[in-house]
Amino acid sequence: MDAPIAPESIASRAPPDAALLAAIIDLNARYARVVDDGPLDAWPDFFTDQCVYRIQPRENFDRGLPLATLSFESRGMLMDRVYSVRETLFHDPYYQRHVVSLPCVHAVSADGIRCETNYVVIRTRRNELSQVYNAGRYLDWIVQTGAGFRFRERIAVFDSELIPNSLIHPI
């Protein structure tokens, strides 16, 4: 993704078209619903065939370091992740819930939409209190396809330098 845009230039931009903004909000809401409540098999459908999905610590992102906690480079790799979550990973069951901000649209061009959205993921294990599991921002490159808007790139940059020892479901 391109370098972050300075706050001054964001503040001086004209707001995006209301229909475009509504479509991005809808994409984010449907995405959160699927990764929180399923069916998880539908998660790869939010992406183009050639895509990037990464979960990366802020420290590495800000320093331009490529190391990511999870990194996938195609829709096929996302489908493999779904398979592993369902068939091979063993973990204590939990619920997760996304709280997603309104998107900040950085650029709209012929090659797609570049935007940023803050998120918080709350995790609840059975018979335990809910806790903040992950917080950060999505850096997205969204493109229009014949099936609607899809992520060409979604990078979840999380703020904490520490994460729980298992990252099972997509953020």
CSV table of N, CA and C in Angstrom, one decimal:
chain,number,residue,atom,x,y,z
A,1,MET,N,0.8,-1.2,0.0
A,1,MET,CA,0.0,0.0,0.0
A,1,MET,C,0.9,1.2,0.0
A,2,ASP,N,0.4,2.3,-0.5
A,2,ASP,CA,1.1,3.6,-0.6
A,2,ASP,C,1.4,4.1,0.9
A,3,ALA,N,2.3,5.0,1.0
A,3,ALA,CA,2.5,5.6,2.3
A,3,ALA,C,1.3,6.3,2.8
A,4,PRO,N,1.1,6.3,4.1
A,4,PRO,CA,-0.1,7.0,4.7
A,4,PRO,C,-0.2,8.4,4.2
A,5,ILE,N,-1.4,8.9,4.0
A,5,ILE,CA,-1.6,10.2,3.6
A,5,ILE,C,-1.7,11.2,4.8
A,6,ALA,N,-1.0,12.3,4.7
A,6,ALA,CA,-1.0,13.3,5.8
A,6,ALA,C,-2.4,13.7,6.2
A,7,PRO,N,-2.6,13.9,7.5
A,7,PRO,CA,-3.9,14.3,7.9
A,7,PRO,C,-4.4,15.6,7.3
A,8,GLU,N,-3.5,16.5,7.0
A,8,GLU,CA,-3.9,17.8,6.4
A,8,GLU,C,-4.6,17.6,5.0
A,9,SER,N,-4.0,16.7,4.3
A,9,SER,CA,-4.5,16.5,2.9
A,9,SER,C,-5.9,15.7,3.0
A,10,ILE,N,-6.1,14.9,4.0
A,10,ILE,CA,-7.3,14.2,4.2
A,10,ILE,C,-8.4,15.2,4.5
A,11,ALA,N,-8.1,16.1,5.4
A,11,ALA,CA,-9.1,17.1,5.9
A,11,ALA,C,-9.5,18.0,4.7
A,12,SER,N,-8.7,18.3,3.8
A,12,SER,CA,-9.0,19.2,2.7
A,12,SER,C,-9.7,18.5,1.5
A,13,ARG,N,-9.8,17.2,1.5
A,13,ARG,CA,-10.4,16.5,0.4
A,13,ARG,C,-12.0,16.7,0.4
A,14,ALA,N,-12.5,16.7,-0.8
A,14,ALA,CA,-14.0,16.7,-0.9
A,14,ALA,C,-14.5,15.3,-0.5
A,15,PRO,N,-15.6,15.2,0.1
A,15,PRO,CA,-16.2,13.9,0.6
A,15,PRO,C,-16.5,13.1,-0.7
A,16,PRO,N,-16.4,11.8,-0.5
A,16,PRO,CA,-16.7,10.9,-1.6
A,16,PRO,C,-18.2,10.9,-1.9
A,17,ASP,N,-18.6,10.5,-3.1
A,17,ASP,CA,-20.0,10.3,-3.5
A,17,ASP,C,-20.7,9.5,-2.4
A,18,ALA,N,-21.9,9.9,-2.1
A,18,ALA,CA,-22.7,9.2,-1.0
A,18,ALA,C,-22.9,7.7,-1.4
A,19,ALA,N,-23.2,7.4,-2.6
A,19,ALA,CA,-23.5,6.0,-3.1
A,19,ALA,C,-22.2,5.2,-2.9
A,20,LEU,N,-21.1,5.8,-3.3
A,20,LEU,CA,-19.8,5.1,-3.1
A,20,LEU,C,-19.5,4.8,-1.7
A,21,LEU,N,-19.7,5.8,-0.8
A,21,LEU,CA,-19.4,5.6,0.6
A,21,LEU,C,-20.3,4.5,1.2
A,22,ALA,N,-21.6,4.6,0.8
A,22,ALA,CA,-22.6,3.6,1.2
A,22,ALA,C,-22.1,2.1,0.8
A,23,ALA,N,-21.6,2.0,-0.4
A,23,ALA,CA,-21.2,0.7,-0.9
A,23,ALA,C,-20.0,0.2,-0.1
A,24,ILE,N,-19.1,1.1,0.3
A,24,ILE,CA,-17.9,0.7,1.1
A,24,ILE,C,-18.3,0.3,2.5
A,25,ILE,N,-19.3,1.1,3.1
A,25,ILE,CA,-19.8,0.7,4.4
A,25,ILE,C,-20.5,-0.6,4.4
A,26,ASP,N,-21.3,-0.9,3.3
A,26,ASP,CA,-21.9,-2.2,3.2
A,26,ASP,C,-20.9,-3.3,3.1
A,27,LEU,N,-19.9,-3.1,2.3
A,27,LEU,CA,-18.9,-4.1,2.1
A,27,LEU,C,-18.2,-4.5,3.4
A,28,ASN,N,-17.9,-3.5,4.2
A,28,ASN,CA,-17.3,-3.7,5.5
A,28,ASN,C,-18.2,-4.3,6.5
A,29,ALA,N,-19.5,-4.0,6.5
A,29,ALA,CA,-20.5,-4.6,7.4
A,29,ALA,C,-20.7,-6.0,7.0
A,30,ARG,N,-20.8,-6.4,5.7
A,30,ARG,CA,-21.0,-7.8,5.3
A,30,ARG,C,-19.8,-8.6,5.7
A,31,TYR,N,-18.6,-8.0,5.4
A,31,TYR,CA,-17.3,-8.7,5.8
A,31,TYR,C,-17.3,-9.0,7.3
A,32,ALA,N,-17.6,-8.1,8.1
A,32,ALA,CA,-17.6,-8.3,9.6
A,32,ALA,C,-18.6,-9.4,10.0
A,33,ARG,N,-19.7,-9.3,9.4
A,33,ARG,CA,-20.8,-10.3,9.7
A,33,ARG,C,-20.3,-11.7,9.4
A,34,VAL,N,-19.6,-11.9,8.2
A,34,VAL,CA,-19.2,-13.2,7.8
A,34,VAL,C,-18.0,-13.7,8.7
A,35,VAL,N,-17.1,-12.9,9.0
A,35,VAL,CA,-15.9,-13.4,9.8
A,35,VAL,C,-16.4,-13.5,11.3
A,36,ASP,N,-17.4,-12.8,11.7
A,36,ASP,CA,-17.9,-13.0,13.1
A,36,ASP,C,-18.8,-14.2,13.2
A,37,ASP,N,-19.8,-14.3,12.3
A,37,ASP,CA,-20.9,-15.2,12.5
A,37,ASP,C,-21.0,-16.3,11.4
A,38,GLY,N,-20.1,-16.2,10.4
A,38,GLY,CA,-20.1,-17.2,9.3
A,38,GLY,C,-21.2,-17.0,8.3
A,39,PRO,N,-21.3,-17.8,7.3
A,39,PRO,CA,-20.4,-19.0,7.1
A,39,PRO,C,-19.0,-18.5,6.7
A,40,LEU,N,-18.0,-19.1,7.3
A,40,LEU,CA,-16.6,-18.7,7.0
A,40,LEU,C,-16.2,-19.0,5.6
A,41,ASP,N,-16.9,-20.0,5.0
A,41,ASP,CA,-16.6,-20.4,3.6
A,41,ASP,C,-16.8,-19.2,2.7
A,42,ALA,N,-17.7,-18.2,3.1
A,42,ALA,CA,-18.0,-17.0,2.3
A,42,ALA,C,-16.9,-16.0,2.4
A,43,TRP,N,-16.0,-16.1,3.3
A,43,TRP,CA,-14.9,-15.0,3.5
A,43,TRP,C,-14.1,-14.8,2.3
A,44,PRO,N,-13.6,-15.8,1.6
A,44,PRO,CA,-12.8,-15.6,0.4
A,44,PRO,C,-13.6,-14.8,-0.7
A,45,ASP,N,-14.9,-14.9,-0.7
A,45,ASP,CA,-15.7,-14.3,-1.8
A,45,ASP,C,-15.6,-12.8,-1.7
A,46,PHE,N,-15.1,-12.2,-0.6
A,46,PHE,CA,-14.9,-10.8,-0.5
A,46,PHE,C,-13.7,-10.3,-1.2
A,47,PHE,N,-12.9,-11.2,-1.8
A,47,PHE,CA,-11.6,-10.8,-2.4
A,47,PHE,C,-11.6,-11.2,-3.9
A,48,THR,N,-10.7,-10.5,-4.6
A,48,THR,CA,-10.5,-10.9,-6.0
A,48,THR,C,-9.6,-12.1,-6.1
A,49,ASP,N,-9.5,-12.8,-7.2
A,49,ASP,CA,-8.7,-14.0,-7.3
A,49,ASP,C,-7.2,-13.7,-7.0
A,50,GLN,N,-6.7,-12.7,-7.5
A,50,GLN,CA,-5.3,-12.2,-7.2
A,50,GLN,C,-5.5,-11.1,-6.2
A,51,CYS,N,-5.2,-11.4,-4.9
A,51,CYS,CA,-5.4,-10.5,-3.8
A,51,CYS,C,-4.3,-10.6,-2.8
A,52,VAL,N,-4.3,-9.7,-1.9
A,52,VAL,CA,-3.4,-9.7,-0.8
A,52,VAL,C,-4.2,-9.5,0.5
A,53,TYR,N,-4.0,-10.4,1.5
A,53,TYR,CA,-4.6,-10.2,2.8
A,53,TYR,C,-3.5,-10.4,3.8
A,54,ARG,N,-3.3,-9.4,4.6
A,54,ARG,CA,-2.2,-9.5,5.6
A,54,ARG,C,-2.7,-9.0,6.9
A,55,ILE,N,-2.2,-9.6,8.0
A,55,ILE,CA,-2.3,-9.1,9.3
A,55,ILE,C,-0.9,-8.8,9.8
A,56,GLN,N,-0.7,-7.5,10.1
A,56,GLN,CA,0.7,-7.0,10.3
A,56,GLN,C,0.7,-6.1,11.5
A,57,PRO,N,1.8,-6.3,12.4
A,57,PRO,CA,1.9,-5.3,13.5
A,57,PRO,C,2.3,-3.9,13.0
A,58,ARG,N,1.8,-2.9,13.7
A,58,ARG,CA,2.0,-1.6,13.3
A,58,ARG,C,3.5,-1.2,13.3
A,59,GLU,N,4.2,-1.7,14.2
A,59,GLU,CA,5.7,-1.4,14.2
A,59,GLU,C,6.3,-1.9,12.9
A,60,ASN,N,6.0,-3.0,12.4
A,60,ASN,CA,6.6,-3.5,11.2
A,60,ASN,C,6.1,-2.7,10.0
A,61,PHE,N,4.8,-2.4,10.0
A,61,PHE,CA,4.2,-1.6,8.9
A,61,PHE,C,4.8,-0.2,8.8
A,62,ASP,N,4.9,0.5,10.0
A,62,ASP,CA,5.4,1.8,10.0
A,62,ASP,C,6.9,1.9,9.6
A,63,ARG,N,7.7,0.8,9.8
A,63,ARG,CA,9.1,0.8,9.5
A,63,ARG,C,9.3,0.2,8.1
A,64,GLY,N,8.2,-0.2,7.4
A,64,GLY,CA,8.4,-0.7,6.0
A,64,GLY,C,8.9,-2.2,6.0
A,65,LEU,N,8.8,-2.8,7.2
A,65,LEU,CA,9.3,-4.2,7.2
A,65,LEU,C,8.2,-5.2,6.8
A,66,PRO,N,8.5,-6.2,6.0
A,66,PRO,CA,7.5,-7.1,5.4
A,66,PRO,C,6.9,-8.1,6.3
A,67,LEU,N,7.5,-8.4,7.5
A,67,LEU,CA,7.1,-9.5,8.3
A,67,LEU,C,5.6,-9.2,8.8
A,68,ALA,N,4.8,-10.2,8.6
A,68,ALA,CA,3.4,-10.1,9.0
A,68,ALA,C,3.0,-11.4,9.8
A,69,THR,N,2.0,-11.3,10.6
A,69,THR,CA,1.6,-12.4,11.4
A,69,THR,C,0.9,-13.4,10.5
A,70,LEU,N,0.1,-13.0,9.6
A,70,LEU,CA,-0.5,-13.8,8.6
A,70,LEU,C,-0.4,-13.1,7.3
A,71,SER,N,-0.1,-13.8,6.2
A,71,SER,CA,0.0,-13.2,4.9
A,71,SER,C,-0.4,-14.2,3.8
A,72,PHE,N,-1.4,-13.7,3.0
A,72,PHE,CA,-1.9,-14.6,1.9
A,72,PHE,C,-1.9,-13.7,0.6
A,73,GLU,N,-1.6,-14.4,-0.5
A,73,GLU,CA,-1.4,-13.7,-1.7
A,73,GLU,C,-2.4,-14.1,-2.8
A,74,SER,N,-3.4,-14.8,-2.5
A,74,SER,CA,-4.4,-15.2,-3.5
A,74,SER,C,-5.7,-15.7,-2.8
A,75,ARG,N,-6.8,-15.7,-3.6
A,75,ARG,CA,-8.0,-16.2,-3.0
A,75,ARG,C,-7.9,-17.7,-2.7
A,76,GLY,N,-7.1,-18.4,-3.5
A,76,GLY,CA,-6.9,-19.8,-3.2
A,76,GLY,C,-6.2,-20.0,-1.8
A,77,MET,N,-5.3,-19.1,-1.4
A,77,MET,CA,-4.7,-19.2,-0.1
A,77,MET,C,-5.7,-18.9,1.0
A,78,LEU,N,-6.6,-18.0,0.7
A,78,LEU,CA,-7.7,-17.7,1.7
A,78,LEU,C,-8.6,-18.9,1.9
A,79,MET,N,-8.9,-19.6,0.8
A,79,MET,CA,-9.7,-20.8,0.9
A,79,MET,C,-9.0,-21.9,1.7
A,80,ASP,N,-7.6,-22.0,1.5
A,80,ASP,CA,-6.9,-22.9,2.3
A,80,ASP,C,-6.9,-22.6,3.8
A,81,ARG,N,-6.9,-21.3,4.1
A,81,ARG,CA,-7.1,-20.9,5.5
A,81,ARG,C,-8.4,-21.3,6.1
A,82,VAL,N,-9.5,-21.1,5.3
A,82,VAL,CA,-10.8,-21.5,5.8
A,82,VAL,C,-10.8,-23.0,6.1
A,83,TYR,N,-10.2,-23.8,5.2
A,83,TYR,CA,-10.1,-25.2,5.4
A,83,TYR,C,-9.4,-25.6,6.7
A,84,SER,N,-8.2,-24.9,6.9
A,84,SER,CA,-7.5,-25.2,8.1
A,84,SER,C,-8.2,-24.8,9.3
A,85,VAL,N,-8.9,-23.7,9.3
A,85,VAL,CA,-9.7,-23.3,10.5
A,85,VAL,C,-10.8,-24.4,10.8
A,86,ARG,N,-11.4,-24.9,9.8
A,86,ARG,CA,-12.5,-25.8,9.9
A,86,ARG,C,-12.0,-27.3,10.2
A,87,GLU,N,-10.9,-27.7,9.6
A,87,GLU,CA,-10.6,-29.1,9.6
A,87,GLU,C,-9.3,-29.5,10.4
A,88,THR,N,-8.4,-28.5,10.6
A,88,THR,CA,-7.1,-28.9,11.2
A,88,THR,C,-6.7,-28.2,12.4
A,89,LEU,N,-7.2,-27.0,12.7
A,89,LEU,CA,-6.8,-26.2,13.9
A,89,LEU,C,-7.7,-26.6,15.0
A,90,PHE,N,-7.1,-26.9,16.2
A,90,PHE,CA,-7.9,-27.2,17.4
A,90,PHE,C,-7.6,-26.0,18.4
A,91,HIS,N,-8.8,-25.5,18.9
A,91,HIS,CA,-8.7,-24.3,19.8
A,91,HIS,C,-9.9,-24.3,20.6
A,92,ASP,N,-9.8,-23.6,21.8
A,92,ASP,CA,-11.0,-23.4,22.6
A,92,ASP,C,-12.0,-22.5,21.8
A,93,PRO,N,-13.3,-22.9,21.8
A,93,PRO,CA,-14.2,-22.1,21.0
A,93,PRO,C,-14.4,-20.7,21.6
A,94,TYR,N,-14.6,-19.8,20.7
A,94,TYR,CA,-14.9,-18.4,21.2
A,94,TYR,C,-15.7,-17.7,20.1
A,95,TYR,N,-16.3,-16.6,20.5
A,95,TYR,CA,-17.1,-15.7,19.6
A,95,TYR,C,-16.2,-14.5,19.4
A,96,GLN,N,-16.3,-13.9,18.2
A,96,GLN,CA,-15.7,-12.6,18.0
A,96,GLN,C,-16.7,-11.7,17.4
A,97,ARG,N,-16.5,-10.4,17.7
A,97,ARG,CA,-17.3,-9.4,17.2
A,97,ARG,C,-16.5,-8.2,16.8
A,98,HIS,N,-16.7,-7.7,15.6
A,98,HIS,CA,-16.0,-6.6,15.0
A,98,HIS,C,-16.9,-5.3,15.3
A,99,VAL,N,-16.2,-4.2,15.6
A,99,VAL,CA,-16.7,-2.9,15.7
A,99,VAL,C,-15.9,-2.1,14.6
A,100,VAL,N,-16.5,-1.6,13.6
A,100,VAL,CA,-15.8,-1.0,12.5
A,100,VAL,C,-16.3,0.4,12.3
A,101,SER,N,-15.3,1.3,12.1
A,101,SER,CA,-15.6,2.7,12.0
A,101,SER,C,-16.1,3.0,10.5
A,102,LEU,N,-16.5,4.2,10.3
A,102,LEU,CA,-16.8,4.6,8.9
A,102,LEU,C,-15.5,4.7,8.2
A,103,PRO,N,-15.5,4.5,6.9
A,103,PRO,CA,-14.2,4.5,6.2
A,103,PRO,C,-13.8,5.9,5.8
A,104,CYS,N,-12.5,6.1,5.7
A,104,CYS,CA,-11.9,7.3,5.3
A,104,CYS,C,-11.3,7.0,3.9
A,105,VAL,N,-12.0,7.6,2.9
A,105,VAL,CA,-11.6,7.3,1.5
A,105,VAL,C,-10.4,8.3,1.1
A,106,HIS,N,-9.3,7.6,0.7
A,106,HIS,CA,-8.1,8.4,0.4
A,106,HIS,C,-8.0,8.7,-1.1
A,107,ALA,N,-8.4,7.8,-1.9
A,107,ALA,CA,-8.3,8.0,-3.4
A,107,ALA,C,-9.3,7.2,-4.1
A,108,VAL,N,-9.9,7.7,-5.2
A,108,VAL,CA,-10.7,7.0,-6.1
A,108,VAL,C,-10.2,7.2,-7.5
A,109,SER,N,-9.8,6.1,-8.2
A,109,SER,CA,-9.3,6.2,-9.5
A,109,SER,C,-9.7,5.0,-10.3
A,110,ALA,N,-9.2,5.0,-11.6
A,110,ALA,CA,-9.6,3.9,-12.5
A,110,ALA,C,-9.2,2.5,-11.9
A,111,ASP,N,-8.1,2.5,-11.1
A,111,ASP,CA,-7.6,1.2,-10.6
A,111,ASP,C,-8.3,0.8,-9.3
A,112,GLY,N,-9.2,1.6,-8.8
A,112,GLY,CA,-9.9,1.3,-7.6
A,112,GLY,C,-10.0,2.3,-6.5
A,113,ILE,N,-10.4,1.9,-5.3
A,113,ILE,CA,-10.6,2.8,-4.2
A,113,ILE,C,-9.6,2.5,-3.2
A,114,ARG,N,-8.9,3.5,-2.6
A,114,ARG,CA,-8.0,3.3,-1.5
A,114,ARG,C,-8.6,3.9,-0.3
A,115,CYS,N,-8.8,3.1,0.7
A,115,CYS,CA,-9.4,3.7,1.9
A,115,CYS,C,-8.9,3.0,3.2
A,116,GLU,N,-9.3,3.6,4.3
A,116,GLU,CA,-8.8,3.2,5.6
A,116,GLU,C,-10.0,3.1,6.6
A,117,THR,N,-10.1,2.1,7.4
A,117,THR,CA,-11.2,1.9,8.3
A,117,THR,C,-10.6,1.4,9.6
A,118,ASN,N,-10.9,2.0,10.7
A,118,ASN,CA,-10.5,1.5,12.0
A,118,ASN,C,-11.4,0.3,12.5
A,119,TYR,N,-10.8,-0.6,13.2
A,119,TYR,CA,-11.6,-1.7,13.7
A,119,TYR,C,-11.1,-2.1,15.1
A,120,VAL,N,-12.1,-2.7,15.9
A,120,VAL,CA,-11.8,-3.4,17.1
A,120,VAL,C,-12.5,-4.7,17.1
A,121,VAL,N,-11.7,-5.8,17.5
A,121,VAL,CA,-12.3,-7.1,17.5
A,121,VAL,C,-12.4,-7.5,19.0
A,122,ILE,N,-13.6,-7.9,19.4
A,122,ILE,CA,-13.8,-8.3,20.8
A,122,ILE,C,-14.0,-9.8,20.8
A,123,ARG,N,-13.3,-10.5,21.7
A,123,ARG,CA,-13.4,-11.9,21.7
A,123,ARG,C,-14.0,-12.4,23.0
A,124,THR,N,-15.0,-13.3,22.9
A,124,THR,CA,-15.6,-13.8,24.1
A,124,THR,C,-15.6,-15.3,24.1
A,125,ARG,N,-14.9,-15.9,25.1
A,125,ARG,CA,-14.9,-17.3,25.3
A,125,ARG,C,-16.1,-17.7,26.2
A,126,ARG,N,-16.5,-18.9,26.1
A,126,ARG,CA,-17.7,-19.3,26.9
A,126,ARG,C,-17.3,-19.2,28.4
A,127,ASN,N,-18.3,-18.7,29.2
A,127,ASN,CA,-18.1,-18.5,30.6
A,127,ASN,C,-17.0,-17.6,31.0
A,128,GLU,N,-16.6,-16.6,30.1
A,128,GLU,CA,-15.6,-15.6,30.5
A,128,GLU,C,-16.1,-14.3,30.1
A,129,LEU,N,-15.5,-13.2,30.6
A,129,LEU,CA,-15.8,-11.9,30.2
A,129,LEU,C,-15.2,-11.6,28.8
A,130,SER,N,-15.9,-10.7,28.1
A,130,SER,CA,-15.4,-10.3,26.8
A,130,SER,C,-14.1,-9.5,27.0
A,131,GLN,N,-13.2,-9.6,26.0
A,131,GLN,CA,-12.0,-8.8,26.0
A,131,GLN,C,-11.6,-8.3,24.7
A,132,VAL,N,-10.9,-7.2,24.6
A,132,VAL,CA,-10.4,-6.7,23.3
A,132,VAL,C,-9.4,-7.6,22.9
A,133,TYR,N,-9.6,-8.2,21.7
A,133,TYR,CA,-8.7,-9.2,21.1
A,133,TYR,C,-7.7,-8.5,20.2
A,134,ASN,N,-8.1,-7.6,19.4
A,134,ASN,CA,-7.3,-6.9,18.4
A,134,ASN,C,-7.9,-5.6,18.0
A,135,ALA,N,-7.0,-4.6,17.8
A,135,ALA,CA,-7.5,-3.3,17.4
A,135,ALA,C,-6.5,-2.7,16.5
A,136,GLY,N,-7.0,-2.0,15.5
A,136,GLY,CA,-6.1,-1.4,14.5
A,136,GLY,C,-6.9,-0.7,13.4
A,137,ARG,N,-6.3,-0.8,12.2
A,137,ARG,CA,-7.0,-0.2,11.0
A,137,ARG,C,-6.8,-1.1,9.8
A,138,TYR,N,-7.8,-1.1,8.9
A,138,TYR,CA,-7.7,-1.8,7.7
A,138,TYR,C,-7.2,-0.8,6.6
A,139,LEU,N,-6.3,-1.2,5.8
A,139,LEU,CA,-5.8,-0.4,4.7
A,139,LEU,C,-6.3,-1.2,3.5
A,140,ASP,N,-7.2,-0.6,2.7
A,140,ASP,CA,-7.9,-1.4,1.7
A,140,ASP,C,-7.7,-0.8,0.3
A,141,TRP,N,-7.6,-1.7,-0.7
A,141,TRP,CA,-7.7,-1.4,-2.1
A,141,TRP,C,-8.9,-2.2,-2.6
A,142,ILE,N,-9.9,-1.5,-2.9
A,142,ILE,CA,-11.2,-2.1,-3.3
A,142,ILE,C,-11.4,-1.8,-4.8
A,143,VAL,N,-11.8,-2.9,-5.5
A,143,VAL,CA,-12.1,-2.7,-6.9
A,143,VAL,C,-13.5,-3.2,-7.2
A,144,GLN,N,-14.0,-2.6,-8.3
A,144,GLN,CA,-15.3,-3.0,-8.8
A,144,GLN,C,-15.1,-4.2,-9.7
A,145,THR,N,-15.9,-5.3,-9.5
A,145,THR,CA,-15.9,-6.5,-10.3
A,145,THR,C,-17.3,-6.7,-10.8
A,146,GLY,N,-17.5,-7.7,-11.7
A,146,GLY,CA,-18.8,-8.1,-12.2
A,146,GLY,C,-19.7,-8.5,-11.0
A,147,ALA,N,-19.2,-8.9,-9.9
A,147,ALA,CA,-19.9,-9.4,-8.8
A,147,ALA,C,-20.1,-8.3,-7.7
A,148,GLY,N,-19.6,-7.1,-8.0
A,148,GLY,CA,-19.7,-6.0,-7.0
A,148,GLY,C,-18.3,-5.6,-6.5
A,149,PHE,N,-18.3,-4.9,-5.5
A,149,PHE,CA,-17.0,-4.5,-4.9
A,149,PHE,C,-16.3,-5.6,-4.2
A,150,ARG,N,-15.0,-5.7,-4.4
A,150,ARG,CA,-14.2,-6.8,-3.8
A,150,ARG,C,-12.9,-6.2,-3.3
A,151,PHE,N,-12.3,-6.8,-2.3
A,151,PHE,CA,-10.9,-6.4,-1.9
A,151,PHE,C,-9.9,-6.9,-2.8
A,152,ARG,N,-9.1,-6.0,-3.3
A,152,ARG,CA,-7.9,-6.5,-4.0
A,152,ARG,C,-6.7,-6.6,-3.0
A,153,GLU,N,-6.8,-5.8,-2.0
A,153,GLU,CA,-5.8,-5.8,-0.9
A,153,GLU,C,-6.5,-5.4,0.4
A,154,ARG,N,-6.3,-6.1,1.4
A,154,ARG,CA,-6.8,-5.8,2.8
A,154,ARG,C,-5.6,-6.1,3.7
A,155,ILE,N,-5.1,-5.0,4.3
A,155,ILE,CA,-4.0,-5.1,5.3
A,155,ILE,C,-4.6,-4.7,6.6
A,156,ALA,N,-4.6,-5.6,7.6
A,156,ALA,CA,-5.1,-5.3,8.9
A,156,ALA,C,-3.8,-4.9,9.7
A,157,VAL,N,-3.6,-3.7,10.0
A,157,VAL,CA,-2.4,-3.2,10.8
A,157,VAL,C,-2.9,-3.1,12.2
A,158,PHE,N,-2.4,-4.0,13.1
A,158,PHE,CA,-2.9,-3.9,14.5
A,158,PHE,C,-1.9,-3.1,15.3
A,159,ASP,N,-2.5,-2.4,16.3
A,159,ASP,CA,-1.7,-1.4,17.1
A,159,ASP,C,-0.8,-2.1,18.2
A,160,SER,N,-1.2,-3.1,18.8
A,160,SER,CA,-0.5,-3.7,19.9
A,160,SER,C,0.7,-4.4,19.4
A,161,GLU,N,1.8,-4.4,20.2
A,161,GLU,CA,3.0,-5.2,19.8
A,161,GLU,C,2.8,-6.6,20.2
A,162,LEU,N,1.8,-6.9,21.1
A,162,LEU,CA,1.6,-8.3,21.5
A,162,LEU,C,0.2,-8.7,21.0
A,163,ILE,N,0.1,-10.0,20.7
A,163,ILE,CA,-1.2,-10.6,20.3
A,163,ILE,C,-1.2,-11.9,21.0
A,164,PRO,N,-2.5,-12.4,21.2
A,164,PRO,CA,-2.6,-13.7,21.9
A,164,PRO,C,-1.8,-14.8,21.0
A,165,ASN,N,-1.4,-15.9,21.6
A,165,ASN,CA,-0.6,-16.8,21.0
A,165,ASN,C,-1.2,-17.6,19.8
A,166,SER,N,-2.5,-17.3,19.6
A,166,SER,CA,-3.2,-18.0,18.5
A,166,SER,C,-4.0,-17.0,17.8
A,167,LEU,N,-3.8,-16.9,16.5
A,167,LEU,CA,-4.7,-16.1,15.6
A,167,LEU,C,-5.4,-17.0,14.7
A,168,ILE,N,-6.6,-17.3,15.0
A,168,ILE,CA,-7.3,-18.4,14.2
A,168,ILE,C,-8.1,-17.8,13.1
A,169,HIS,N,-9.1,-17.0,13.4
A,169,HIS,CA,-10.0,-16.4,12.4
A,169,HIS,C,-9.5,-15.2,11.8
A,170,PRO,N,-9.9,-14.9,10.6
A,170,PRO,CA,-9.5,-13.6,10.0
A,170,PRO,C,-9.9,-12.4,10.9
A,171,ILE,N,-9.2,-11.4,10.7
A,171,ILE,CA,-9.5,-10.1,11.4
A,171,ILE,C,-10.3,-9.3,10.5
